[in-house]
mmCIF file of N, CA and C in Angstrom:
data_model
loop_
_atom_site.group_PDB
_atom_site.id
_atom_site.type_symbol
_atom_site.label_atom_id
_atom_site.label_comp_id
_atom_site.label_asym_id
_atom_site.label_seq_id
_atom_site.Cartn_x
_atom_site.Cartn_y
_atom_site.Cartn_z
ATOM 1 N N MET L 1 176.448 84.962 10.240
ATOM 2 C CA MET L 1 175.481 85.022 9.154
ATOM 3 C C MET L 1 175.939 86.066 8.146
ATOM 4 N N ALA L 2 175.926 85.691 6.895
ATOM 5 C CA ALA L 2 176.304 86.612 5.829
ATOM 6 C C ALA L 2 175.208 87.652 5.641
ATOM 7 N N LYS L 3 175.604 88.795 5.110
ATOM 8 C CA LYS L 3 174.619 89.830 4.825
ATOM 9 C C LYS L 3 173.632 89.324 3.778
ATOM 10 N N LYS L 4 172.396 89.726 3.921
ATOM 11 C CA LYS L 4 171.360 89.296 2.982
ATOM 12 C C LYS L 4 171.681 89.748 1.563
ATOM 13 N N SER L 5 172.336 90.911 1.451
ATOM 14 C CA SER L 5 172.646 91.423 0.119
ATOM 15 C C SER L 5 173.618 90.504 -0.623
ATOM 16 N N TRP L 6 174.578 89.902 0.109
ATOM 17 C CA TRP L 6 175.528 88.991 -0.533
ATOM 18 C C TRP L 6 174.818 87.730 -1.007
ATOM 19 N N ILE L 7 173.910 87.234 -0.182
ATOM 20 C CA ILE L 7 173.179 86.020 -0.537
ATOM 21 C C ILE L 7 172.272 86.283 -1.743
ATOM 22 N N GLU L 8 171.603 87.424 -1.745
ATOM 23 C CA GLU L 8 170.735 87.777 -2.872
ATOM 24 C C GLU L 8 171.546 87.988 -4.148
ATOM 25 N N ARG L 9 172.729 88.550 -4.025
ATOM 26 C CA ARG L 9 173.594 88.756 -5.191
ATOM 27 C C ARG L 9 173.970 87.418 -5.823
ATOM 28 N N GLU L 10 174.259 86.433 -4.976
ATOM 29 C CA GLU L 10 174.592 85.108 -5.494
ATOM 30 C C GLU L 10 173.398 84.468 -6.189
ATOM 31 N N LYS L 11 172.202 84.686 -5.656
ATOM 32 C CA LYS L 11 171.000 84.148 -6.300
ATOM 33 C C LYS L 11 170.786 84.798 -7.660
ATOM 34 N N ARG L 12 171.021 86.109 -7.733
ATOM 35 C CA ARG L 12 170.899 86.816 -9.010
ATOM 36 C C ARG L 12 171.918 86.293 -10.020
ATOM 37 N N ARG L 13 173.148 86.047 -9.546
ATOM 38 C CA ARG L 13 174.180 85.502 -10.436
ATOM 39 C C ARG L 13 173.783 84.129 -10.953
ATOM 40 N N ALA L 14 173.250 83.298 -10.087
ATOM 41 C CA ALA L 14 172.836 81.951 -10.492
ATOM 42 C C ALA L 14 171.747 82.026 -11.560
ATOM 43 N N ALA L 15 170.823 82.963 -11.396
ATOM 44 C CA ALA L 15 169.756 83.123 -12.385
ATOM 45 C C ALA L 15 170.325 83.602 -13.717
ATOM 46 N N THR L 16 171.299 84.517 -13.672
ATOM 47 C CA THR L 16 171.913 85.033 -14.894
ATOM 48 C C THR L 16 172.698 83.941 -15.608
ATOM 49 N N VAL L 17 173.414 83.127 -14.846
ATOM 50 C CA VAL L 17 174.173 82.015 -15.449
ATOM 51 C C VAL L 17 173.219 81.059 -16.149
ATOM 52 N N ALA L 18 172.109 80.735 -15.501
ATOM 53 C CA ALA L 18 171.129 79.820 -16.099
ATOM 54 C C ALA L 18 170.494 80.426 -17.350
ATOM 55 N N LYS L 19 170.246 81.715 -17.307
ATOM 56 C CA LYS L 19 169.593 82.397 -18.431
ATOM 57 C C LYS L 19 170.465 82.374 -19.688
ATOM 58 N N TYR L 20 171.770 82.578 -19.521
ATOM 59 C CA TYR L 20 172.666 82.680 -20.664
ATOM 60 C C TYR L 20 173.443 81.395 -20.952
ATOM 61 N N ALA L 21 173.132 80.294 -20.291
ATOM 62 C CA ALA L 21 173.899 79.056 -20.450
ATOM 63 C C ALA L 21 173.884 78.549 -21.888
ATOM 64 N N GLU L 22 172.721 78.505 -22.510
ATOM 65 C CA GLU L 22 172.633 77.992 -23.883
ATOM 66 C C GLU L 22 173.347 78.921 -24.860
ATOM 67 N N ILE L 23 173.196 80.211 -24.669
ATOM 68 C CA ILE L 23 173.842 81.176 -25.561
ATOM 69 C C ILE L 23 175.357 81.054 -25.440
ATOM 70 N N ARG L 24 175.863 80.936 -24.202
ATOM 71 C CA ARG L 24 177.309 80.789 -23.990
ATOM 72 C C ARG L 24 177.831 79.524 -24.645
ATOM 73 N N ALA L 25 177.090 78.424 -24.488
ATOM 74 C CA ALA L 25 177.528 77.155 -25.076
ATOM 75 C C ALA L 25 177.599 77.261 -26.595
ATOM 76 N N GLU L 26 176.621 77.919 -27.182
ATOM 77 C CA GLU L 26 176.607 78.085 -28.642
ATOM 78 C C GLU L 26 177.774 78.953 -29.105
ATOM 79 N N LEU L 27 178.030 80.042 -28.390
ATOM 80 C CA LEU L 27 179.138 80.930 -28.766
ATOM 81 C C LEU L 27 180.479 80.237 -28.614
ATOM 82 N N ILE L 28 180.620 79.446 -27.572
ATOM 83 C CA ILE L 28 181.877 78.724 -27.371
ATOM 84 C C ILE L 28 182.053 77.671 -28.451
ATOM 85 N N LYS L 29 180.958 76.992 -28.815
ATOM 86 C CA LYS L 29 181.034 75.971 -29.856
ATOM 87 C C LYS L 29 181.454 76.578 -31.195
ATOM 88 N N ASN L 30 180.935 77.779 -31.485
ATOM 89 C CA ASN L 30 181.269 78.469 -32.733
ATOM 90 C C ASN L 30 182.553 79.274 -32.644
ATOM 91 N N LYS L 31 183.200 79.257 -31.483
ATOM 92 C CA LYS L 31 184.445 80.001 -31.223
ATOM 93 C C LYS L 31 184.277 81.492 -31.501
ATOM 94 N N ASP L 32 183.123 82.022 -31.115
ATOM 95 C CA ASP L 32 182.829 83.448 -31.273
ATOM 96 C C ASP L 32 183.136 84.152 -29.957
ATOM 97 N N TYR L 33 184.409 84.473 -29.756
ATOM 98 C CA TYR L 33 184.836 85.055 -28.499
ATOM 99 C C TYR L 33 184.466 86.524 -28.384
ATOM 100 N N VAL L 34 184.253 87.177 -29.498
ATOM 101 C CA VAL L 34 183.785 88.565 -29.452
ATOM 102 C C VAL L 34 182.352 88.601 -28.936
ATOM 103 N N GLY L 35 181.546 87.653 -29.361
ATOM 104 C CA GLY L 35 180.181 87.563 -28.880
ATOM 105 C C GLY L 35 180.126 87.253 -27.393
ATOM 106 N N LEU L 36 181.097 86.459 -26.915
ATOM 107 C CA LEU L 36 181.145 86.152 -25.487
ATOM 108 C C LEU L 36 181.420 87.394 -24.653
ATOM 109 N N THR L 37 182.242 88.282 -25.177
ATOM 110 C CA THR L 37 182.571 89.492 -24.418
ATOM 111 C C THR L 37 181.382 90.444 -24.321
ATOM 112 N N GLU L 38 180.408 90.280 -25.201
ATOM 113 C CA GLU L 38 179.240 91.152 -25.176
ATOM 114 C C GLU L 38 178.173 90.689 -24.168
ATOM 115 N N LEU L 39 178.331 89.468 -23.655
ATOM 116 C CA LEU L 39 177.412 88.983 -22.631
ATOM 117 C C LEU L 39 177.742 89.651 -21.290
ATOM 118 N N PRO L 40 176.790 89.675 -20.363
ATOM 119 C CA PRO L 40 177.080 90.244 -19.044
ATOM 120 C C PRO L 40 178.169 89.444 -18.326
ATOM 121 N N ARG L 41 178.929 90.105 -17.483
ATOM 122 C CA ARG L 41 179.996 89.419 -16.748
ATOM 123 C C ARG L 41 179.446 88.314 -15.862
ATOM 124 N N ASP L 42 178.303 88.569 -15.241
ATOM 125 C CA ASP L 42 177.746 87.584 -14.320
ATOM 126 C C ASP L 42 177.164 86.369 -15.034
ATOM 127 N N ALA L 43 177.199 86.348 -16.355
ATOM 128 C CA ALA L 43 176.723 85.185 -17.097
ATOM 129 C C ALA L 43 177.757 84.059 -17.082
ATOM 130 N N SER L 44 178.957 84.358 -16.638
ATOM 131 C CA SER L 44 180.015 83.358 -16.581
ATOM 132 C C SER L 44 179.894 82.532 -15.299
ATOM 133 N N PRO L 45 179.883 81.207 -15.411
ATOM 134 C CA PRO L 45 179.736 80.376 -14.213
ATOM 135 C C PRO L 45 180.916 80.471 -13.250
ATOM 136 N N THR L 46 182.063 80.938 -13.719
ATOM 137 C CA THR L 46 183.216 81.030 -12.827
ATOM 138 C C THR L 46 183.067 82.143 -11.809
ATOM 139 N N ARG L 47 182.128 83.041 -12.016
ATOM 140 C CA ARG L 47 181.908 84.125 -11.051
ATOM 141 C C ARG L 47 181.032 83.695 -9.880
ATOM 142 N N MET L 48 180.488 82.492 -9.955
ATOM 143 C CA MET L 48 179.673 81.976 -8.858
ATOM 144 C C MET L 48 180.591 81.537 -7.716
ATOM 145 N N THR L 49 180.132 81.740 -6.489
ATOM 146 C CA THR L 49 180.878 81.257 -5.337
ATOM 147 C C THR L 49 179.989 80.310 -4.550
ATOM 148 N N ASN L 50 180.621 79.345 -3.903
ATOM 149 C CA ASN L 50 179.885 78.414 -3.062
ATOM 150 C C ASN L 50 179.575 79.087 -1.736
ATOM 151 N N ARG L 51 178.342 78.976 -1.291
ATOM 152 C CA ARG L 51 177.933 79.549 -0.014
ATOM 153 C C ARG L 51 177.209 78.507 0.813
ATOM 154 N N CYS L 52 177.398 78.612 2.116
ATOM 155 C CA CYS L 52 176.746 77.714 3.071
ATOM 156 C C CYS L 52 175.232 77.901 2.987
ATOM 157 N N LYS L 53 174.495 76.785 2.932
ATOM 158 C CA LYS L 53 173.041 76.856 2.857
ATOM 159 C C LYS L 53 172.434 77.344 4.172
ATOM 160 N N ALA L 54 173.116 77.132 5.273
ATOM 161 C CA ALA L 54 172.579 77.521 6.572
ATOM 162 C C ALA L 54 172.906 78.967 6.923
ATOM 163 N N SER L 55 174.182 79.360 6.743
ATOM 164 C CA SER L 55 174.608 80.675 7.219
ATOM 165 C C SER L 55 174.964 81.647 6.110
ATOM 166 N N GLY L 56 175.205 81.156 4.900
ATOM 167 C CA GLY L 56 175.613 82.030 3.814
ATOM 168 C C GLY L 56 177.099 82.293 3.796
ATOM 169 N N ARG L 57 177.835 81.669 4.699
ATOM 170 C CA ARG L 57 179.278 81.869 4.779
ATOM 171 C C ARG L 57 179.950 81.320 3.530
ATOM 172 N N ARG L 58 180.995 82.025 3.080
ATOM 173 C CA ARG L 58 181.664 81.686 1.838
ATOM 174 C C ARG L 58 182.940 80.894 2.083
ATOM 175 N N ARG L 59 183.619 81.207 3.154
ATOM 176 C CA ARG L 59 184.889 80.546 3.436
ATOM 177 C C ARG L 59 184.668 79.254 4.219
ATOM 178 N N ALA L 60 185.641 78.346 4.118
ATOM 179 C CA ALA L 60 185.604 77.045 4.800
ATOM 180 C C ALA L 60 184.341 76.280 4.421
ATOM 181 N N PHE L 61 184.052 76.219 3.123
ATOM 182 C CA PHE L 61 182.850 75.576 2.593
ATOM 183 C C PHE L 61 183.137 74.111 2.310
ATOM 184 N N MET L 62 182.261 73.232 2.777
ATOM 185 C CA MET L 62 182.385 71.798 2.513
ATOM 186 C C MET L 62 181.389 71.435 1.420
ATOM 187 N N ARG L 63 181.900 71.154 0.243
ATOM 188 C CA ARG L 63 181.054 70.943 -0.930
ATOM 189 C C ARG L 63 180.113 69.749 -0.761
ATOM 190 N N ARG L 64 180.591 68.703 -0.132
ATOM 191 C CA ARG L 64 179.783 67.488 0.008
ATOM 192 C C ARG L 64 178.490 67.732 0.795
ATOM 193 N N PHE L 65 178.561 68.610 1.790
ATOM 194 C CA PHE L 65 177.405 68.870 2.639
ATOM 195 C C PHE L 65 176.749 70.218 2.361
ATOM 196 N N GLN L 66 177.344 71.035 1.498
ATOM 197 C CA GLN L 66 176.843 72.374 1.178
ATOM 198 C C GLN L 66 176.758 73.251 2.428
ATOM 199 N N LEU L 67 177.703 73.052 3.370
ATOM 200 C CA LEU L 67 177.719 73.787 4.624
ATOM 201 C C LEU L 67 179.123 74.305 4.906
ATOM 202 N N SER L 68 179.199 75.356 5.714
ATOM 203 C CA SER L 68 180.499 75.815 6.185
ATOM 204 C C SER L 68 180.925 74.918 7.339
ATOM 205 N N ARG L 69 182.166 75.029 7.734
ATOM 206 C CA ARG L 69 182.678 74.157 8.793
ATOM 207 C C ARG L 69 181.958 74.407 10.117
ATOM 208 N N ILE L 70 181.573 75.649 10.353
ATOM 209 C CA ILE L 70 180.912 75.989 11.614
ATOM 210 C C ILE L 70 179.511 75.392 11.669
ATOM 211 N N ALA L 71 178.740 75.588 10.594
ATOM 212 C CA ALA L 71 177.389 75.038 10.543
ATOM 213 C C ALA L 71 177.434 73.510 10.543
ATOM 214 N N PHE L 72 178.429 72.948 9.851
ATOM 215 C CA PHE L 72 178.569 71.491 9.809
ATOM 216 C C PHE L 72 178.804 70.934 11.199
ATOM 217 N N ARG L 73 179.683 71.576 11.955
ATOM 218 C CA ARG L 73 180.003 71.068 13.285
ATOM 219 C C ARG L 73 178.797 71.139 14.213
ATOM 220 N N GLU L 74 178.050 72.235 14.131
ATOM 221 C CA GLU L 74 176.862 72.370 14.970
ATOM 222 C C GLU L 74 175.830 71.295 14.645
ATOM 223 N N LEU L 75 175.569 71.098 13.346
ATOM 224 C CA LEU L 75 174.572 70.103 12.948
ATOM 225 C C LEU L 75 175.044 68.680 13.225
ATOM 226 N N ALA L 76 176.341 68.413 13.006
ATOM 227 C CA ALA L 76 176.864 67.066 13.246
ATOM 228 C C ALA L 76 176.849 66.740 14.738
ATOM 229 N N SER L 77 177.175 67.708 15.574
ATOM 230 C CA SER L 77 177.147 67.474 17.024
ATOM 231 C C SER L 77 175.738 67.216 17.517
ATOM 232 N N ALA L 78 174.760 67.841 16.878
ATOM 233 C CA ALA L 78 173.361 67.632 17.264
ATOM 234 C C ALA L 78 172.780 66.364 16.647
ATOM 235 N N GLY L 79 173.555 65.685 15.781
ATOM 236 C CA GLY L 79 173.089 64.454 15.150
ATOM 237 C C GLY L 79 172.095 64.690 14.022
ATOM 238 N N MET L 80 172.153 65.865 13.413
ATOM 239 C CA MET L 80 171.197 66.218 12.365
ATOM 240 C C MET L 80 171.643 65.804 10.961
ATOM 241 N N ILE L 81 172.901 65.377 10.821
ATOM 242 C CA ILE L 81 173.408 64.972 9.508
ATOM 243 C C ILE L 81 173.522 63.444 9.502
ATOM 244 N N PRO L 82 172.749 62.753 8.678
ATOM 245 C CA PRO L 82 172.768 61.298 8.672
ATOM 246 C C PRO L 82 174.137 60.732 8.250
ATOM 247 N N GLY L 83 174.596 59.737 8.950
ATOM 248 C CA GLY L 83 175.834 59.047 8.600
ATOM 249 C C GLY L 83 177.086 59.701 9.132
ATOM 250 N N VAL L 84 176.967 60.830 9.809
ATOM 251 C CA VAL L 84 178.137 61.537 10.327
ATOM 252 C C VAL L 84 178.217 61.291 11.822
ATOM 253 N N THR L 85 179.358 60.735 12.261
ATOM 254 C CA THR L 85 179.571 60.513 13.687
ATOM 255 C C THR L 85 180.903 61.123 14.089
ATOM 256 N N LYS L 86 181.013 61.437 15.342
ATOM 257 C CA LYS L 86 182.254 62.007 15.865
ATOM 258 C C LYS L 86 183.260 60.870 15.968
ATOM 259 N N SER L 87 184.435 61.099 15.433
ATOM 260 C CA SER L 87 185.434 60.035 15.458
ATOM 261 C C SER L 87 186.200 60.086 16.779
ATOM 262 N N SER L 88 186.663 58.937 17.206
ATOM 263 C CA SER L 88 187.493 58.855 18.411
ATOM 264 C C SER L 88 188.449 57.681 18.214
ATOM 265 N N TRP L 89 189.665 57.860 18.733
ATOM 266 C CA TRP L 89 190.645 56.777 18.626
ATOM 267 C C TRP L 89 191.545 56.769 19.806
#
């Protein structure tokens, strides 16, 4: 489980990105790069990281399921993810 502070930091970043999205789009459209530098760093969407919805883990993230590999395996083995079956050959 990730530290709560890391998860909360990501939520704060997401809120900041949403808050400044229209302003960033306008500045980019007008090619005002000086104005972009005056915005907060966390207003940039590239600073966001993908985190597992179950554990908050950042590494080994599966975008399709919004889960890390560990959480995915636990849920898939328990049959909690629809359409996912264990393969065998």
